[in-house]
Short mmCIF file of C-alpha atoms in Angstrom, two decimals:
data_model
loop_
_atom_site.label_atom_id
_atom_site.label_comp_id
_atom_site.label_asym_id
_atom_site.label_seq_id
_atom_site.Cartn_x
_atom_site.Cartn_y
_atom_site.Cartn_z
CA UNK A 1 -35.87 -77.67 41.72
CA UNK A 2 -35.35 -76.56 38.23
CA UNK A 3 -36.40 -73.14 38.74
CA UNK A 4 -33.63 -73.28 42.19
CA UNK A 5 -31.05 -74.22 39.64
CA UNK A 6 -31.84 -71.32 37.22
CA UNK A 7 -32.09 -69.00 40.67
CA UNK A 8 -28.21 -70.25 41.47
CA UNK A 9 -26.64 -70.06 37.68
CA UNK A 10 -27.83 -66.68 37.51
CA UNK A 11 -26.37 -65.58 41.13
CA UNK A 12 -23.50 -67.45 40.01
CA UNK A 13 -23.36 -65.53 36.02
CA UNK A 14 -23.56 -62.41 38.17
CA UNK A 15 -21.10 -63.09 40.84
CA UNK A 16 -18.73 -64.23 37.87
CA UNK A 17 -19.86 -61.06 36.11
CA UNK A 18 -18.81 -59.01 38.56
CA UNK A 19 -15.75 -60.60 39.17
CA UNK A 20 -14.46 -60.41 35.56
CA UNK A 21 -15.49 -55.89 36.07
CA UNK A 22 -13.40 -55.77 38.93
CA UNK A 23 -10.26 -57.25 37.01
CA UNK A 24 -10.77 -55.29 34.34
CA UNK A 25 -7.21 -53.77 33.80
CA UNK A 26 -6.28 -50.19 32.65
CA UNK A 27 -2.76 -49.02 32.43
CA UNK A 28 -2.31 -45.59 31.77
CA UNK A 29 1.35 -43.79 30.61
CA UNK A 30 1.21 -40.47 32.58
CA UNK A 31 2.55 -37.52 30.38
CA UNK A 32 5.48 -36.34 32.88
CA UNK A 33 5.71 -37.21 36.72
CA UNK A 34 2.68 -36.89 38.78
CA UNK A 35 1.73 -33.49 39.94
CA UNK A 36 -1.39 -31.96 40.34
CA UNK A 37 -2.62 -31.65 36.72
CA UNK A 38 -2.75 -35.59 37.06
CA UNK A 39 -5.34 -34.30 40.14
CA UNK A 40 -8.71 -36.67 38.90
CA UNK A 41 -6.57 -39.65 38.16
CA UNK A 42 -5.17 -40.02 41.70
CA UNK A 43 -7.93 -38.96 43.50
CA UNK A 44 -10.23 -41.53 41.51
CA UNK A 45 -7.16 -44.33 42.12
CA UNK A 46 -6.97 -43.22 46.21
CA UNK A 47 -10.75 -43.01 46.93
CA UNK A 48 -11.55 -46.26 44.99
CA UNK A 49 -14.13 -44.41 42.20
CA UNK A 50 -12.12 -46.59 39.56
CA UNK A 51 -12.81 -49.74 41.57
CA UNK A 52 -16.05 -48.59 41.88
CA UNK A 53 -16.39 -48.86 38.21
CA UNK A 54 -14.93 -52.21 38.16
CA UNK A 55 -11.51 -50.86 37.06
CA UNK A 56 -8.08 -51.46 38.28
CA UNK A 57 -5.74 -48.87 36.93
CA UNK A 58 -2.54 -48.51 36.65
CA UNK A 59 -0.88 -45.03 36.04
CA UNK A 60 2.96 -44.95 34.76
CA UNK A 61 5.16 -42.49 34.93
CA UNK A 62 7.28 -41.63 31.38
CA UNK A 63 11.23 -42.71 31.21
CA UNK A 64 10.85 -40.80 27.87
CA UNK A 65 7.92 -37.98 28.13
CA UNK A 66 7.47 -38.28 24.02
CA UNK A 67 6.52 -42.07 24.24
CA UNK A 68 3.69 -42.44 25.44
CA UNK A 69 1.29 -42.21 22.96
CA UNK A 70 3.63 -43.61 20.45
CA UNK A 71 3.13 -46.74 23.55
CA UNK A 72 -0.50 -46.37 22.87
CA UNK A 73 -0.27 -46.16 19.62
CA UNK A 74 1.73 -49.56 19.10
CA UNK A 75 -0.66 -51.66 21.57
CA UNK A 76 1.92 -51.53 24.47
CA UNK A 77 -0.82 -49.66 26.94
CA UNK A 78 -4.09 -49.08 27.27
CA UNK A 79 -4.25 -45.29 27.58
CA UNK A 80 -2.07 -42.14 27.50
CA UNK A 81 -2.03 -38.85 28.56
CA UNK A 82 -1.45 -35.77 26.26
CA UNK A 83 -2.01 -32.96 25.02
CA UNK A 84 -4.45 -31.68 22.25
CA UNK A 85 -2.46 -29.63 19.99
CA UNK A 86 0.34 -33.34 20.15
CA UNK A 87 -3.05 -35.15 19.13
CA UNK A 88 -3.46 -33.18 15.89
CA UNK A 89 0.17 -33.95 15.18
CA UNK A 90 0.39 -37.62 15.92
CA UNK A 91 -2.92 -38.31 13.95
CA UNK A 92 -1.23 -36.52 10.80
CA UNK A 93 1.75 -38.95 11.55
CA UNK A 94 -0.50 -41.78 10.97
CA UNK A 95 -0.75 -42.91 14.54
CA UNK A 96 -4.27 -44.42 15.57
CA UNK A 97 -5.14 -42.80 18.28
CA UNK A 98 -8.20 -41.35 19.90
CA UNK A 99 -9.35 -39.35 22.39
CA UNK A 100 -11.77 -40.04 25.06
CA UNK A 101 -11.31 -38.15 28.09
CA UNK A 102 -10.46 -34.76 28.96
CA UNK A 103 -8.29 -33.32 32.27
CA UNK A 104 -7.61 -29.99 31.80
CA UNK A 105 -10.12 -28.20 29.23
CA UNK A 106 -7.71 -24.97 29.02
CA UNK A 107 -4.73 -24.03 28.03
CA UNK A 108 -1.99 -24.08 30.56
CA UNK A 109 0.84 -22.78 28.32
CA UNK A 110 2.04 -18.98 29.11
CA UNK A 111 4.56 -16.21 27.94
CA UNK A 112 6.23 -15.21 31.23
CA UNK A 113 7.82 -12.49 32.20
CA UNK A 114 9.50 -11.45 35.78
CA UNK A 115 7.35 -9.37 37.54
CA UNK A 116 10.01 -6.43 37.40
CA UNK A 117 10.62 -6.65 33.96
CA UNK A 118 9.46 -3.41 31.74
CA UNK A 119 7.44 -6.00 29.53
CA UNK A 120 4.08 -5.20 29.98
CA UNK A 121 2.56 -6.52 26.88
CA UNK A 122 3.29 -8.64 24.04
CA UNK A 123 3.75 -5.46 22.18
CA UNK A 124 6.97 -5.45 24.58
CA UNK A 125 8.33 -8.15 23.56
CA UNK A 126 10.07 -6.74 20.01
CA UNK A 127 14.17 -6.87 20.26
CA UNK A 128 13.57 -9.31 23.81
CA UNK A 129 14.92 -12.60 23.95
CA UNK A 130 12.40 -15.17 24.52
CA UNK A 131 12.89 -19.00 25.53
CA UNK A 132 11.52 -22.17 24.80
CA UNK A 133 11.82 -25.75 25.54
CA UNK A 134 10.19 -27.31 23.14
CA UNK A 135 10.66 -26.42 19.27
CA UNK A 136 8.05 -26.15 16.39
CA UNK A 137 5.17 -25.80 18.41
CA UNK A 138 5.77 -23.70 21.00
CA UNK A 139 7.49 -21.16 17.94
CA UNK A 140 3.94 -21.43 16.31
CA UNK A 141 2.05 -20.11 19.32
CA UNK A 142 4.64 -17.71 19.97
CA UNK A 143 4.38 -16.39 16.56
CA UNK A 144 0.80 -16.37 16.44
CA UNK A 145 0.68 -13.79 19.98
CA UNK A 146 3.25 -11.96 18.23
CA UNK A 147 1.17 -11.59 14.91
CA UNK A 148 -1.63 -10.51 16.69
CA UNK A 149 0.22 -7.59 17.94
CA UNK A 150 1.37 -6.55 14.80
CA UNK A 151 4.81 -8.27 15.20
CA UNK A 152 6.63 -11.60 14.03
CA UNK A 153 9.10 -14.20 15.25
CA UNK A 154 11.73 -11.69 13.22
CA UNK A 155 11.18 -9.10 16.29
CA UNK A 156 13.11 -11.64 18.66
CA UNK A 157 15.33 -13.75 19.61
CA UNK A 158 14.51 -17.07 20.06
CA UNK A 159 16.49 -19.13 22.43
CA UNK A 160 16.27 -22.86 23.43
CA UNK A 161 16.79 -23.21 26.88
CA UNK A 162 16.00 -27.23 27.65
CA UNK A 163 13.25 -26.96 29.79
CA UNK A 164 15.03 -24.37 32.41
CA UNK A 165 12.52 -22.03 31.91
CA UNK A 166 12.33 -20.02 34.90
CA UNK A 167 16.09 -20.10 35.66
CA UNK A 168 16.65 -18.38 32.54
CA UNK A 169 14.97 -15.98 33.17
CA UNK A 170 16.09 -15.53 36.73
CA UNK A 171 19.39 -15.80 35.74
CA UNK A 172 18.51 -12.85 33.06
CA UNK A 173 19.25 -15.13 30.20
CA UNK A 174 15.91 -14.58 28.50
CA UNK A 175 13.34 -11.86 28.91
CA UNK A 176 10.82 -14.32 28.51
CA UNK A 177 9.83 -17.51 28.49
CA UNK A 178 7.30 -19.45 26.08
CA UNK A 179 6.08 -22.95 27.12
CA UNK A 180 5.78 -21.91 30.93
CA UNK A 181 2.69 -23.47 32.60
CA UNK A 182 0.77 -20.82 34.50
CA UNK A 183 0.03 -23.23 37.57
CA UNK A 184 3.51 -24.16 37.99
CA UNK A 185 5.85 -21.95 36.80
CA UNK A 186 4.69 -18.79 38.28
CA UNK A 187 4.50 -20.48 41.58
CA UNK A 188 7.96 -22.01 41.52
CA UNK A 189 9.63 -18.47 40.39
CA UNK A 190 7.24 -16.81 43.74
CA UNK A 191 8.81 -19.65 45.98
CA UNK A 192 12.24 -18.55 44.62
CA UNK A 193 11.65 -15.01 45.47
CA UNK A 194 11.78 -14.12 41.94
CA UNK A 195 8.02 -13.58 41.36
CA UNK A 196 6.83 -13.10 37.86
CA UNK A 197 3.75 -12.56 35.10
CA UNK A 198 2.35 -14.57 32.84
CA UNK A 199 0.35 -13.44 29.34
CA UNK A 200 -2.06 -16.68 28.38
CA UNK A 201 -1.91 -17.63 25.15
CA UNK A 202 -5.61 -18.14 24.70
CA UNK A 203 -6.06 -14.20 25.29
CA UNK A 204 -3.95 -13.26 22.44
CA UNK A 205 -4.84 -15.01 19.36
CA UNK A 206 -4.38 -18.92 19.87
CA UNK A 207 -7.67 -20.58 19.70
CA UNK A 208 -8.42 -21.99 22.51
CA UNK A 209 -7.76 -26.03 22.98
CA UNK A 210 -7.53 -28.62 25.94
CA UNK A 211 -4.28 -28.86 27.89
CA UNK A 212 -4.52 -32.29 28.50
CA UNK A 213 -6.13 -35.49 27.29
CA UNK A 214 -6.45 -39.23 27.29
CA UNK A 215 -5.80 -41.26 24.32
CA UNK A 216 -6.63 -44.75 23.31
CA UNK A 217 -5.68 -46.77 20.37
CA UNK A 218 -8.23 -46.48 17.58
CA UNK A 219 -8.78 -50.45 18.24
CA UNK A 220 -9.91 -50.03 21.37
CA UNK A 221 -12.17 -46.51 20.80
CA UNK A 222 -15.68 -48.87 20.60
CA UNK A 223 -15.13 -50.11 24.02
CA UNK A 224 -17.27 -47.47 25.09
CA UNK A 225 -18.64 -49.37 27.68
CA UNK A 226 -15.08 -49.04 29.82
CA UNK A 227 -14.45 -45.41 29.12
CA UNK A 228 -17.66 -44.20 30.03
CA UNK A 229 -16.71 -46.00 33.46
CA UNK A 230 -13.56 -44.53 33.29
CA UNK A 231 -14.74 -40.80 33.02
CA UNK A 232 -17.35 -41.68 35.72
CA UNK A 233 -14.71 -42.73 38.17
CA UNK A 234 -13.10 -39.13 36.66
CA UNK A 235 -16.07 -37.21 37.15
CA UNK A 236 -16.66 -38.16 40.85
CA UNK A 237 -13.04 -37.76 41.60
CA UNK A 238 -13.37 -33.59 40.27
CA UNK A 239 -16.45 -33.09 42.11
CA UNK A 240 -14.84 -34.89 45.16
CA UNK A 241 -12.20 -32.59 44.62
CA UNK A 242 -14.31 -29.13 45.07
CA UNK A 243 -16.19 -30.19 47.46
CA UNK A 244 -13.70 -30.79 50.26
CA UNK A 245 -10.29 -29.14 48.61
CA UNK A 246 -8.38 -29.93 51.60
CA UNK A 247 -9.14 -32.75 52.23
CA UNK A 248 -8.70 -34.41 48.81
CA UNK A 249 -5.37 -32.51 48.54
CA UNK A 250 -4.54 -34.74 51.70
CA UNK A 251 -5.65 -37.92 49.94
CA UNK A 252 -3.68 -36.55 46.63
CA UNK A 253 -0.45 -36.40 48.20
CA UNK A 254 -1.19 -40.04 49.85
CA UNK A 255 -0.70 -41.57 46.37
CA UNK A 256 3.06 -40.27 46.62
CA UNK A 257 4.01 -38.31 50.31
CA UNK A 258 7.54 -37.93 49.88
CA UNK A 259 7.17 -36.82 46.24
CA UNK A 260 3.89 -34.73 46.22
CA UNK A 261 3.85 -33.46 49.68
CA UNK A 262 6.32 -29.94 48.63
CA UNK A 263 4.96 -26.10 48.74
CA UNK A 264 5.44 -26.28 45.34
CA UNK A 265 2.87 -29.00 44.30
CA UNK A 266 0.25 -27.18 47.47
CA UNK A 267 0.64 -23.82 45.42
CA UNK A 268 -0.25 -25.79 42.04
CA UNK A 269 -2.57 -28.04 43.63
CA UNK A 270 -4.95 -24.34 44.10
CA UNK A 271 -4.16 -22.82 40.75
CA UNK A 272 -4.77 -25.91 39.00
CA UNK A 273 -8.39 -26.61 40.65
CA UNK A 274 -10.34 -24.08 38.44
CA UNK A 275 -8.92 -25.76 34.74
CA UNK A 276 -10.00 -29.40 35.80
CA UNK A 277 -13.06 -30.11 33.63
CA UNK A 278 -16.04 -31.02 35.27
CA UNK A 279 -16.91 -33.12 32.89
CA UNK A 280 -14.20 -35.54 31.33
CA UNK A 281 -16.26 -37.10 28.63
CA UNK A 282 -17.38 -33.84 27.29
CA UNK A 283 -16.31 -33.15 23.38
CA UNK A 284 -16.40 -29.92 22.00
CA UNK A 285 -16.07 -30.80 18.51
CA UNK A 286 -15.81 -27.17 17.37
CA UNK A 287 -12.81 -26.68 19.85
CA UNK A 288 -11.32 -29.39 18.03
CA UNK A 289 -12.06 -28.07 14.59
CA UNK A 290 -11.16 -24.89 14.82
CA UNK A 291 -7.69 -25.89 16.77
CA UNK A 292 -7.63 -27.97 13.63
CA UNK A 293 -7.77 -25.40 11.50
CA UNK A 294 -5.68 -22.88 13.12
CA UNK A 295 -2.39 -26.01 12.92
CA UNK A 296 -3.04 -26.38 9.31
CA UNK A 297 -3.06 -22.70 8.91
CA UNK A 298 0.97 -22.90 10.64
CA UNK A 299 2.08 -25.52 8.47
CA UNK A 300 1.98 -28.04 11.45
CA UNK A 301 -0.20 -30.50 9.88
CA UNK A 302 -0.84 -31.43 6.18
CA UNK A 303 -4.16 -31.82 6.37
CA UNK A 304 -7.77 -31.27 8.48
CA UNK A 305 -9.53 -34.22 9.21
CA UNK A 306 -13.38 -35.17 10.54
CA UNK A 307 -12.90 -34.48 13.98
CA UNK A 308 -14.73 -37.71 14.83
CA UNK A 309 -12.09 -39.98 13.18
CA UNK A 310 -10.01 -39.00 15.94
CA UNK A 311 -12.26 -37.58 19.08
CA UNK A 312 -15.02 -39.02 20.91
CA UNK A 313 -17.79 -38.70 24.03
CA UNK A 314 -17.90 -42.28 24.96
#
């Protein structure tokens, strides 16, 4: 009888066990609305590889695209998604954050240029006038292109165009853009029959970093138990993903059909495919260090710190 009762509590610990998994709840602040750089998130939420994991996620889209890890960052969510090169910045603002996942392991930022333009290399770019969104960074990295060409932000013009990037230059306000995502922007200038060209930023003297990222408050960076669950759920949803494109483009637009379901997000849905890591939990620390380096170097942060204070495998 006794050894019955022990059989039952321990059916019962485990039932309870796995119970208290399945609850387990993860909200995560999207960076912008969801598109297909967001890709591993959905298709983990739609095909049930986060409840899988005992997860139940969440996934919020921004009011205010600058908050979210400032959200994290006060305790207000669980995790948010951004970019490396805002990590650096936010950590020398004091925030305590961490990374612990990875989508994109590229960069996605561009120069672009209209296809019929007579710019056909950085070099090209001297007396142009080039827009941006997004001020201070975006300046650094177009600076550093240009200083690896010989030139300097003194060779042009440097409008701020508030995030109407490829109608400036459509509308011939700019020569070229800076800040333009390659997976989106060159497909949403083709659709409007205005096709253009992009020069990436990693091919002409940026180092190169990780597009985007997941963040968690420092806090909450030994639960290494959940994230590791987390990037497993990730990790089946990518190879999911290349395994039947088509049909997890299908189960991607599910999440959202009268939002996702546009030419637009099909053309990006392709072009973005080939920059999903493969492996979310994967830390290159000398990515990070060198990235690290390269801000300090452009007076973005003050100072270089241990990449493991604020990056980690789980």
């Amino acid at each position: 009888m006794k050894i019955l009762k022990k059989v039952v509590l321990a059916s019962s610990l485990a039932v309870f066990s796995l119970h208290a998994q399945a609850s387990e709840k993860v909200t995560v602040l999207l960076d912008w609305f969801v598109n297909p750089d967001h890709a591993p998130l959905v298709i983990a939420q739609q095909k049930g590889f986060f409840k899988e994991q005992g997860l139940a996620v969440e996934m919020v889209e921004p009011a205010d695209p600058s908050m979210p890890p400032k959200l994290v960052a006060a305790g207000k969510a669980d995790m948010a998604v951004t970019y490396q090169p805002q990590l650096h910045m936010q950590i020398d603002e004091g925030l305590p954050l961490t990374r612990v996942a990875t989508l994109v392991d590229n960069p996605l930022n561009s120069v672009v240029v209209l296809d019929k333009s007579d710019i056909q290399s950085i070099k090209d770019l001297k007396g142009k006038k080039v827009g941006f969104s997004v001020g201070g960074f975006e300046e650094v990295l177009l600076g550093a292109m240009l200083n690896y060409h010989g030139l300097s932000l003194k060779d042009v013009e440097l409008i701020n165009v508030n995030w109407s990037l490829s109608p400036s230059l459509i509308t011939q306000k700019t020569d070229a853009v800076i800040g333009a995502f390659r997976n989106f922007e060159l497909n949403q200038m083709d659709i409007e029959q205005h096709p253009g060209r992009a020069f990436f930023v990693e091919e002409h003297g940026v180092p190169v970093y990780e597009e985007l990222i997941l963040v968690v408050n420092n806090k909450d960076r030994n639960q290494t138990d959940k994230w590791k669950r987390f990037n497993q759920a990730l990790t089946q949803a990518v190879q999911y993903i290349h395994q039947d494109t088509e049909q997890a483009w299908h189960d991607f637009i599910s999440y959202k059909p009268a939002v996702l379901d546009t030419e637009l997000n099909r053309r990006a849905w392709k072009d973005t495919l080939p920059y999903l890591t493969k492996e979310p939990a994967k830390l290159v620390e000398k990515r990070y260090a060198d990235f690290a380096e390269f801000m300090h170097q452009q007076s973005l942060i003050k100072k270089v710190l241990p990449v493991e204070s604020y990056a980690i495998a789980p």
